[in-house]
mmCIF file of C-alpha atoms in Angstrom:
data_model
loop_
_atom_site.group_PDB
_atom_site.id
_atom_site.type_symbol
_atom_site.label_atom_id
_atom_site.label_comp_id
_atom_site.label_asym_id
_atom_site.label_seq_id
_atom_site.Cartn_x
_atom_site.Cartn_y
_atom_site.Cartn_z
ATOM 1 C CA GLN Z 767 -187.479 -31.702 63.333
ATOM 2 C CA SER Z 768 -190.619 -30.576 61.485
ATOM 3 C CA VAL Z 769 -191.518 -32.024 58.079
ATOM 4 C CA LEU Z 770 -192.375 -28.572 56.690
ATOM 5 C CA THR Z 771 -189.739 -25.828 56.929
ATOM 6 C CA GLN Z 772 -190.515 -22.288 58.070
ATOM 7 C CA PRO Z 773 -188.219 -19.440 59.088
ATOM 8 C CA PRO Z 774 -188.133 -19.209 62.888
ATOM 9 C CA SER Z 775 -188.856 -15.499 62.923
ATOM 10 C CA ALA Z 776 -190.211 -12.608 60.881
ATOM 11 C CA SER Z 777 -190.853 -8.973 61.623
ATOM 12 C CA GLY Z 778 -192.355 -5.820 60.209
ATOM 13 C CA ALA Z 779 -193.543 -2.391 61.163
ATOM 14 C CA PRO Z 780 -197.229 -1.508 61.480
ATOM 15 C CA GLY Z 781 -198.812 -1.030 58.072
ATOM 16 C CA GLN Z 782 -196.166 -3.033 56.260
ATOM 17 C CA ARG Z 783 -196.567 -6.312 54.382
ATOM 18 C CA VAL Z 784 -194.876 -9.444 55.664
ATOM 19 C CA THR Z 785 -194.527 -12.821 53.979
ATOM 20 C CA ILE Z 786 -193.867 -16.139 55.723
ATOM 21 C CA SER Z 787 -192.658 -19.093 53.690
ATOM 22 C CA CYS Z 788 -193.270 -22.814 54.106
ATOM 23 C CA SER Z 789 -191.235 -25.397 52.228
ATOM 24 C CA GLY Z 790 -192.138 -29.059 51.822
ATOM 25 C CA SER Z 791 -191.816 -31.836 49.279
ATOM 26 C CA SER Z 792 -193.694 -33.612 46.529
ATOM 27 C CA ILE Z 793 -195.499 -35.891 48.979
ATOM 28 C CA ASN Z 794 -196.996 -33.117 51.089
ATOM 29 C CA ILE Z 795 -197.238 -29.533 49.779
ATOM 30 C CA GLY Z 796 -196.529 -30.651 46.213
ATOM 31 C CA HIS Z 797 -199.492 -33.004 46.213
ATOM 32 C CA ASN Z 798 -201.944 -31.657 48.800
ATOM 33 C CA TYR Z 799 -203.581 -28.465 50.028
ATOM 34 C CA VAL Z 800 -201.826 -26.129 52.470
ATOM 35 C CA CYS Z 801 -203.356 -24.489 55.544
ATOM 36 C CA TRP Z 802 -202.104 -21.724 57.812
ATOM 37 C CA TYR Z 803 -202.713 -21.157 61.529
ATOM 38 C CA GLN Z 804 -202.212 -18.247 63.902
ATOM 39 C CA GLN Z 805 -201.412 -19.044 67.530
ATOM 40 C CA LEU Z 806 -201.510 -16.333 70.171
ATOM 41 C CA PRO Z 807 -199.640 -17.061 73.436
ATOM 42 C CA GLY Z 808 -201.493 -19.484 75.673
ATOM 43 C CA THR Z 809 -204.238 -20.228 73.170
ATOM 44 C CA ALA Z 810 -205.087 -22.911 70.626
ATOM 45 C CA PRO Z 811 -204.167 -22.328 66.997
ATOM 46 C CA LYS Z 812 -206.726 -20.570 64.814
ATOM 47 C CA LEU Z 813 -207.336 -21.523 61.186
ATOM 48 C CA LEU Z 814 -206.402 -18.586 58.925
ATOM 49 C CA ILE Z 815 -206.158 -20.158 55.482
ATOM 50 C CA HIS Z 816 -207.298 -23.511 54.074
ATOM 51 C CA THR Z 817 -207.135 -25.086 50.615
ATOM 52 C CA ASN Z 818 -204.009 -23.031 49.827
ATOM 53 C CA ASP Z 819 -205.712 -19.633 49.611
ATOM 54 C CA GLN Z 820 -209.197 -19.752 51.144
ATOM 55 C CA ARG Z 821 -210.074 -17.655 54.209
ATOM 56 C CA PRO Z 822 -212.668 -18.974 56.671
ATOM 57 C CA SER Z 823 -215.473 -16.609 57.538
ATOM 58 C CA GLY Z 824 -214.275 -13.871 59.878
ATOM 59 C CA VAL Z 825 -210.617 -13.885 58.832
ATOM 60 C CA PRO Z 826 -209.641 -10.426 57.518
ATOM 61 C CA ASP Z 827 -208.633 -10.153 53.860
ATOM 62 C CA ARG Z 828 -205.294 -8.767 55.056
ATOM 63 C CA PHE Z 829 -204.321 -12.431 55.305
ATOM 64 C CA SER Z 830 -203.689 -14.290 52.056
ATOM 65 C CA GLY Z 831 -202.158 -17.612 51.095
ATOM 66 C CA SER Z 832 -200.518 -18.967 47.985
ATOM 67 C CA LYS Z 833 -198.804 -22.133 46.833
ATOM 68 C CA SER Z 834 -196.345 -22.930 44.087
ATOM 69 C CA GLY Z 835 -194.878 -26.369 43.594
ATOM 70 C CA THR Z 836 -193.579 -27.644 46.928
ATOM 71 C CA SER Z 837 -193.688 -24.274 48.694
ATOM 72 C CA ALA Z 838 -196.364 -22.038 50.122
ATOM 73 C CA SER Z 839 -196.548 -18.529 51.530
ATOM 74 C CA LEU Z 840 -198.683 -16.572 53.937
ATOM 75 C CA ALA Z 841 -198.835 -12.819 53.369
ATOM 76 C CA ILE Z 842 -200.067 -10.330 55.925
ATOM 77 C CA SER Z 843 -200.663 -6.810 54.675
ATOM 78 C CA GLY Z 844 -201.414 -3.693 56.709
ATOM 79 C CA LEU Z 845 -199.576 -5.225 59.675
ATOM 80 C CA ARG Z 846 -201.097 -4.547 63.099
ATOM 81 C CA TYR Z 847 -199.745 -5.033 66.615
ATOM 82 C CA GLU Z 848 -202.478 -7.647 67.180
ATOM 83 C CA ASP Z 849 -200.923 -9.787 64.424
ATOM 84 C CA GLU Z 850 -197.948 -10.512 66.673
ATOM 85 C CA ALA Z 851 -198.202 -14.280 67.116
ATOM 86 C CA GLU Z 852 -196.754 -17.592 65.952
ATOM 87 C CA TYR Z 853 -197.800 -18.833 62.520
ATOM 88 C CA PHE Z 854 -197.800 -22.464 61.408
ATOM 89 C CA CYS Z 855 -198.272 -24.047 58.005
ATOM 90 C CA ALA Z 856 -199.809 -27.505 57.634
ATOM 91 C CA ALA Z 857 -200.488 -30.053 54.930
ATOM 92 C CA TRP Z 858 -201.425 -33.681 54.477
ATOM 93 C CA ASP Z 859 -198.523 -35.992 53.773
ATOM 94 C CA ASP Z 860 -198.912 -38.995 51.471
ATOM 95 C CA SER Z 861 -197.342 -41.150 54.202
ATOM 96 C CA LEU Z 862 -200.851 -40.814 55.701
ATOM 97 C CA LYS Z 863 -200.362 -38.204 58.373
ATOM 98 C CA GLY Z 864 -200.823 -34.523 58.937
ATOM 99 C CA VAL Z 865 -197.622 -32.476 59.007
ATOM 100 C CA PHE Z 866 -196.825 -29.015 60.304
ATOM 101 C CA GLY Z 867 -194.106 -26.444 59.953
ATOM 102 C CA GLY Z 868 -192.004 -25.575 62.976
ATOM 103 C CA GLY Z 869 -193.679 -22.188 63.319
ATOM 104 C CA THR Z 870 -192.659 -18.594 62.611
ATOM 105 C CA LYS Z 871 -192.760 -16.031 65.385
ATOM 106 C CA LEU Z 872 -193.931 -12.711 63.965
ATOM 107 C CA THR Z 873 -192.851 -9.544 65.752
ATOM 108 C CA VAL Z 874 -194.513 -6.226 64.978
ATOM 109 C CA LEU Z 875 -191.875 -3.577 65.511
ATOM 110 C CA GLN Q 1462 -221.216 -23.252 67.402
ATOM 111 C CA VAL Q 1463 -219.060 -26.335 67.743
ATOM 112 C CA GLN Q 1464 -217.143 -26.679 70.999
ATOM 113 C CA LEU Q 1465 -214.538 -29.232 72.014
ATOM 114 C CA GLN Q 1466 -213.254 -29.847 75.529
ATOM 115 C CA GLU Q 1467 -210.351 -32.073 76.516
ATOM 116 C CA SER Q 1468 -210.348 -33.859 79.869
ATOM 117 C CA GLY Q 1469 -208.074 -36.279 81.659
ATOM 118 C CA PRO Q 1470 -205.188 -36.516 84.123
ATOM 119 C CA GLY Q 1471 -202.597 -33.787 83.970
ATOM 120 C CA LEU Q 1472 -199.849 -36.018 85.371
ATOM 121 C CA VAL Q 1473 -198.879 -39.484 84.165
ATOM 122 C CA LYS Q 1474 -195.994 -41.631 85.395
ATOM 123 C CA PRO Q 1475 -193.346 -42.876 82.962
ATOM 124 C CA SER Q 1476 -194.203 -46.234 81.325
ATOM 125 C CA GLU Q 1477 -197.888 -45.781 82.138
ATOM 126 C CA THR Q 1478 -200.803 -44.932 79.845
ATOM 127 C CA LEU Q 1479 -201.971 -41.433 78.939
ATOM 128 C CA SER Q 1480 -205.750 -41.269 78.513
ATOM 129 C CA LEU Q 1481 -207.667 -38.212 77.340
ATOM 130 C CA THR Q 1482 -211.235 -37.630 76.243
ATOM 131 C CA CYS Q 1483 -212.620 -34.915 73.988
ATOM 132 C CA THR Q 1484 -216.268 -33.994 74.484
ATOM 133 C CA VAL Q 1485 -217.887 -32.391 71.460
ATOM 134 C CA SER Q 1486 -220.959 -30.165 71.523
ATOM 135 C CA GLY Q 1487 -222.740 -28.453 68.660
ATOM 136 C CA GLY Q 1488 -221.886 -31.172 66.158
ATOM 137 C CA SER Q 1489 -221.942 -34.950 65.792
ATOM 138 C CA ILE Q 1490 -218.756 -37.008 65.700
ATOM 139 C CA SER Q 1491 -220.663 -39.490 63.542
ATOM 140 C CA SER Q 1492 -220.877 -36.940 60.735
ATOM 141 C CA ARG Q 1493 -219.288 -37.978 57.449
ATOM 142 C CA SER Q 1494 -218.177 -34.381 56.896
ATOM 143 C CA TYR Q 1495 -215.413 -34.195 59.483
ATOM 144 C CA PHE Q 1496 -212.353 -35.885 60.925
ATOM 145 C CA TRP Q 1497 -211.903 -35.723 64.704
ATOM 146 C CA THR Q 1498 -208.248 -35.274 65.478
ATOM 147 C CA TRP Q 1499 -205.682 -35.241 68.267
ATOM 148 C CA ILE Q 1500 -202.683 -32.875 68.016
ATOM 149 C CA ARG Q 1501 -200.014 -32.146 70.599
ATOM 150 C CA GLN Q 1502 -197.526 -29.369 71.254
ATOM 151 C CA PRO Q 1503 -194.537 -29.635 73.616
ATOM 152 C CA ALA Q 1504 -193.879 -26.423 75.503
ATOM 153 C CA GLY Q 1505 -192.320 -23.806 73.254
ATOM 154 C CA LYS Q 1506 -192.293 -26.139 70.270
ATOM 155 C CA GLY Q 1507 -194.268 -26.948 67.152
ATOM 156 C CA LEU Q 1508 -197.402 -28.972 66.524
ATOM 157 C CA GLU Q 1509 -197.484 -32.743 66.025
ATOM 158 C CA TRP Q 1510 -200.420 -34.552 64.424
ATOM 159 C CA ILE Q 1511 -201.194 -37.672 66.463
ATOM 160 C CA GLY Q 1512 -204.134 -39.190 64.617
ATOM 161 C CA ARG Q 1513 -207.794 -38.972 63.725
ATOM 162 C CA ILE Q 1514 -211.087 -40.829 63.719
ATOM 163 C CA TYR Q 1515 -213.812 -40.621 61.081
ATOM 164 C CA THR Q 1516 -217.497 -41.525 61.464
ATOM 165 C CA GLY Q 1517 -216.649 -42.954 64.839
ATOM 166 C CA GLU Q 1518 -214.812 -45.938 63.360
ATOM 167 C CA THR Q 1519 -212.069 -45.332 60.786
ATOM 168 C CA THR Q 1520 -208.737 -44.257 62.232
ATOM 169 C CA ASN Q 1521 -205.390 -42.979 60.948
ATOM 170 C CA TYR Q 1522 -202.307 -42.603 63.127
ATOM 171 C CA ASN Q 1523 -198.964 -40.838 62.845
ATOM 172 C CA PRO Q 1524 -196.560 -43.634 61.852
ATOM 173 C CA SER Q 1525 -194.079 -42.418 64.475
ATOM 174 C CA LEU Q 1526 -196.650 -43.056 67.229
ATOM 175 C CA GLU Q 1527 -198.752 -45.809 65.697
ATOM 176 C CA SER Q 1528 -197.401 -48.627 67.864
ATOM 177 C CA ARG Q 1529 -198.462 -46.762 71.030
ATOM 178 C CA VAL Q 1530 -201.634 -44.884 70.061
ATOM 179 C CA THR Q 1531 -205.307 -45.765 69.987
ATOM 180 C CA ILE Q 1532 -208.102 -43.325 69.139
ATOM 181 C CA SER Q 1533 -211.651 -44.454 69.775
ATOM 182 C CA ALA Q 1534 -215.101 -42.918 69.902
ATOM 183 C CA ASP Q 1535 -218.258 -43.170 71.979
ATOM 184 C CA THR Q 1536 -220.948 -41.846 69.661
ATOM 185 C CA SER Q 1537 -223.629 -42.117 72.359
ATOM 186 C CA LYS Q 1538 -221.738 -39.547 74.426
ATOM 187 C CA ASN Q 1539 -220.399 -37.631 71.396
ATOM 188 C CA GLN Q 1540 -216.859 -38.118 72.686
ATOM 189 C CA PHE Q 1541 -213.638 -39.394 71.226
ATOM 190 C CA SER Q 1542 -210.613 -40.524 73.173
ATOM 191 C CA LEU Q 1543 -206.857 -40.872 72.984
ATOM 192 C CA LYS Q 1544 -204.773 -43.574 74.628
ATOM 193 C CA LEU Q 1545 -200.991 -43.456 74.471
ATOM 194 C CA ILE Q 1546 -199.160 -46.323 76.132
ATOM 195 C CA SER Q 1547 -195.638 -46.570 77.555
ATOM 196 C CA VAL Q 1548 -195.213 -42.820 77.912
ATOM 197 C CA THR Q 1549 -191.893 -41.080 78.520
ATOM 198 C CA ALA Q 1550 -190.918 -37.503 79.298
ATOM 199 C CA ALA Q 1551 -190.898 -36.854 75.543
ATOM 200 C CA ASP Q 1552 -194.690 -37.216 75.587
ATOM 201 C CA THR Q 1553 -195.066 -34.191 77.871
ATOM 202 C CA ALA Q 1554 -197.075 -31.648 75.895
ATOM 203 C CA ILE Q 1555 -200.284 -29.715 75.541
ATOM 204 C CA TYR Q 1556 -202.772 -32.070 73.908
ATOM 205 C CA TYR Q 1557 -205.471 -30.598 71.685
ATOM 206 C CA CYS Q 1558 -208.518 -32.178 70.131
ATOM 207 C CA ALA Q 1559 -209.768 -30.565 66.935
ATOM 208 C CA ARG Q 1560 -212.291 -30.928 64.146
ATOM 209 C CA ALA Q 1561 -210.922 -31.187 60.613
ATOM 210 C CA ILE Q 1562 -212.963 -30.076 57.609
ATOM 211 C CA SER Q 1563 -210.316 -31.590 55.364
ATOM 212 C CA ALA Q 1564 -207.042 -33.450 55.838
ATOM 213 C CA SER Q 1565 -205.122 -30.564 57.417
ATOM 214 C CA ALA Q 1566 -207.766 -27.871 57.965
ATOM 215 C CA PHE Q 1567 -208.681 -27.838 61.655
ATOM 216 C CA ASP Q 1568 -211.459 -25.299 62.095
ATOM 217 C CA PHE Q 1569 -212.458 -25.880 65.720
ATOM 218 C CA TRP Q 1570 -210.069 -26.666 68.572
ATOM 219 C CA GLY Q 1571 -210.349 -27.438 72.233
ATOM 220 C CA ARG Q 1572 -208.474 -25.196 74.650
ATOM 221 C CA GLY Q 1573 -205.849 -27.873 75.129
ATOM 222 C CA THR Q 1574 -204.784 -29.774 78.221
ATOM 223 C CA LEU Q 1575 -201.259 -30.017 79.588
ATOM 224 C CA VAL Q 1576 -200.094 -33.559 80.281
ATOM 225 C CA THR Q 1577 -196.836 -33.958 82.150
ATOM 226 C CA VAL Q 1578 -195.033 -37.292 82.268
ATOM 227 C CA SER Q 1579 -193.101 -37.483 85.504
ATOM 228 C CA SER Q 1580 -192.638 -39.783 88.467
#
């Protein structure tokens, strides 16, 4: 049972825009920054977004993050087959631990 | 470029102690700019934050694991380690070490190491 809630799956056709949601509470997302990770099969997660909406160097601007209240979203525009992966949200929790979402498996149709 | 590499036994017996080490290159674990973190992922499941160490001394642990976990550092070797006592099958997972630039932003990860708890 993950502290942050994500839909288990999402899908879209190449070129489309897809949004993945992440729901938390006042002691995690509501009070702290949100990050997003992309995990390809058999590899370690890769940081996509930090501080709610900031992209590390090298992450395409097709990926964007936003936060409102106790929820956050990751948007992927111009969907590509290479975007097919699992996506996780993360935040700090005021109970003094890091917390993650359960992951959303993105399928590119 | 920062690199992290996990090492340790891939098989641990139930009730025994899981011990892993993360060797860091390209950056100092004594730096005040980063947290050095352990995260695990059971097969086909989500990520679980285990704990972190800062400047080689200050630690924070997941409350659900705190009674069983110790994270320590050897700054002379630029390594940090994880010990998890009294393991059960539920501790079987891929264990990752990672560098955090903020509380939940892990910018560099090791490749991960699979630890199986089985007799």
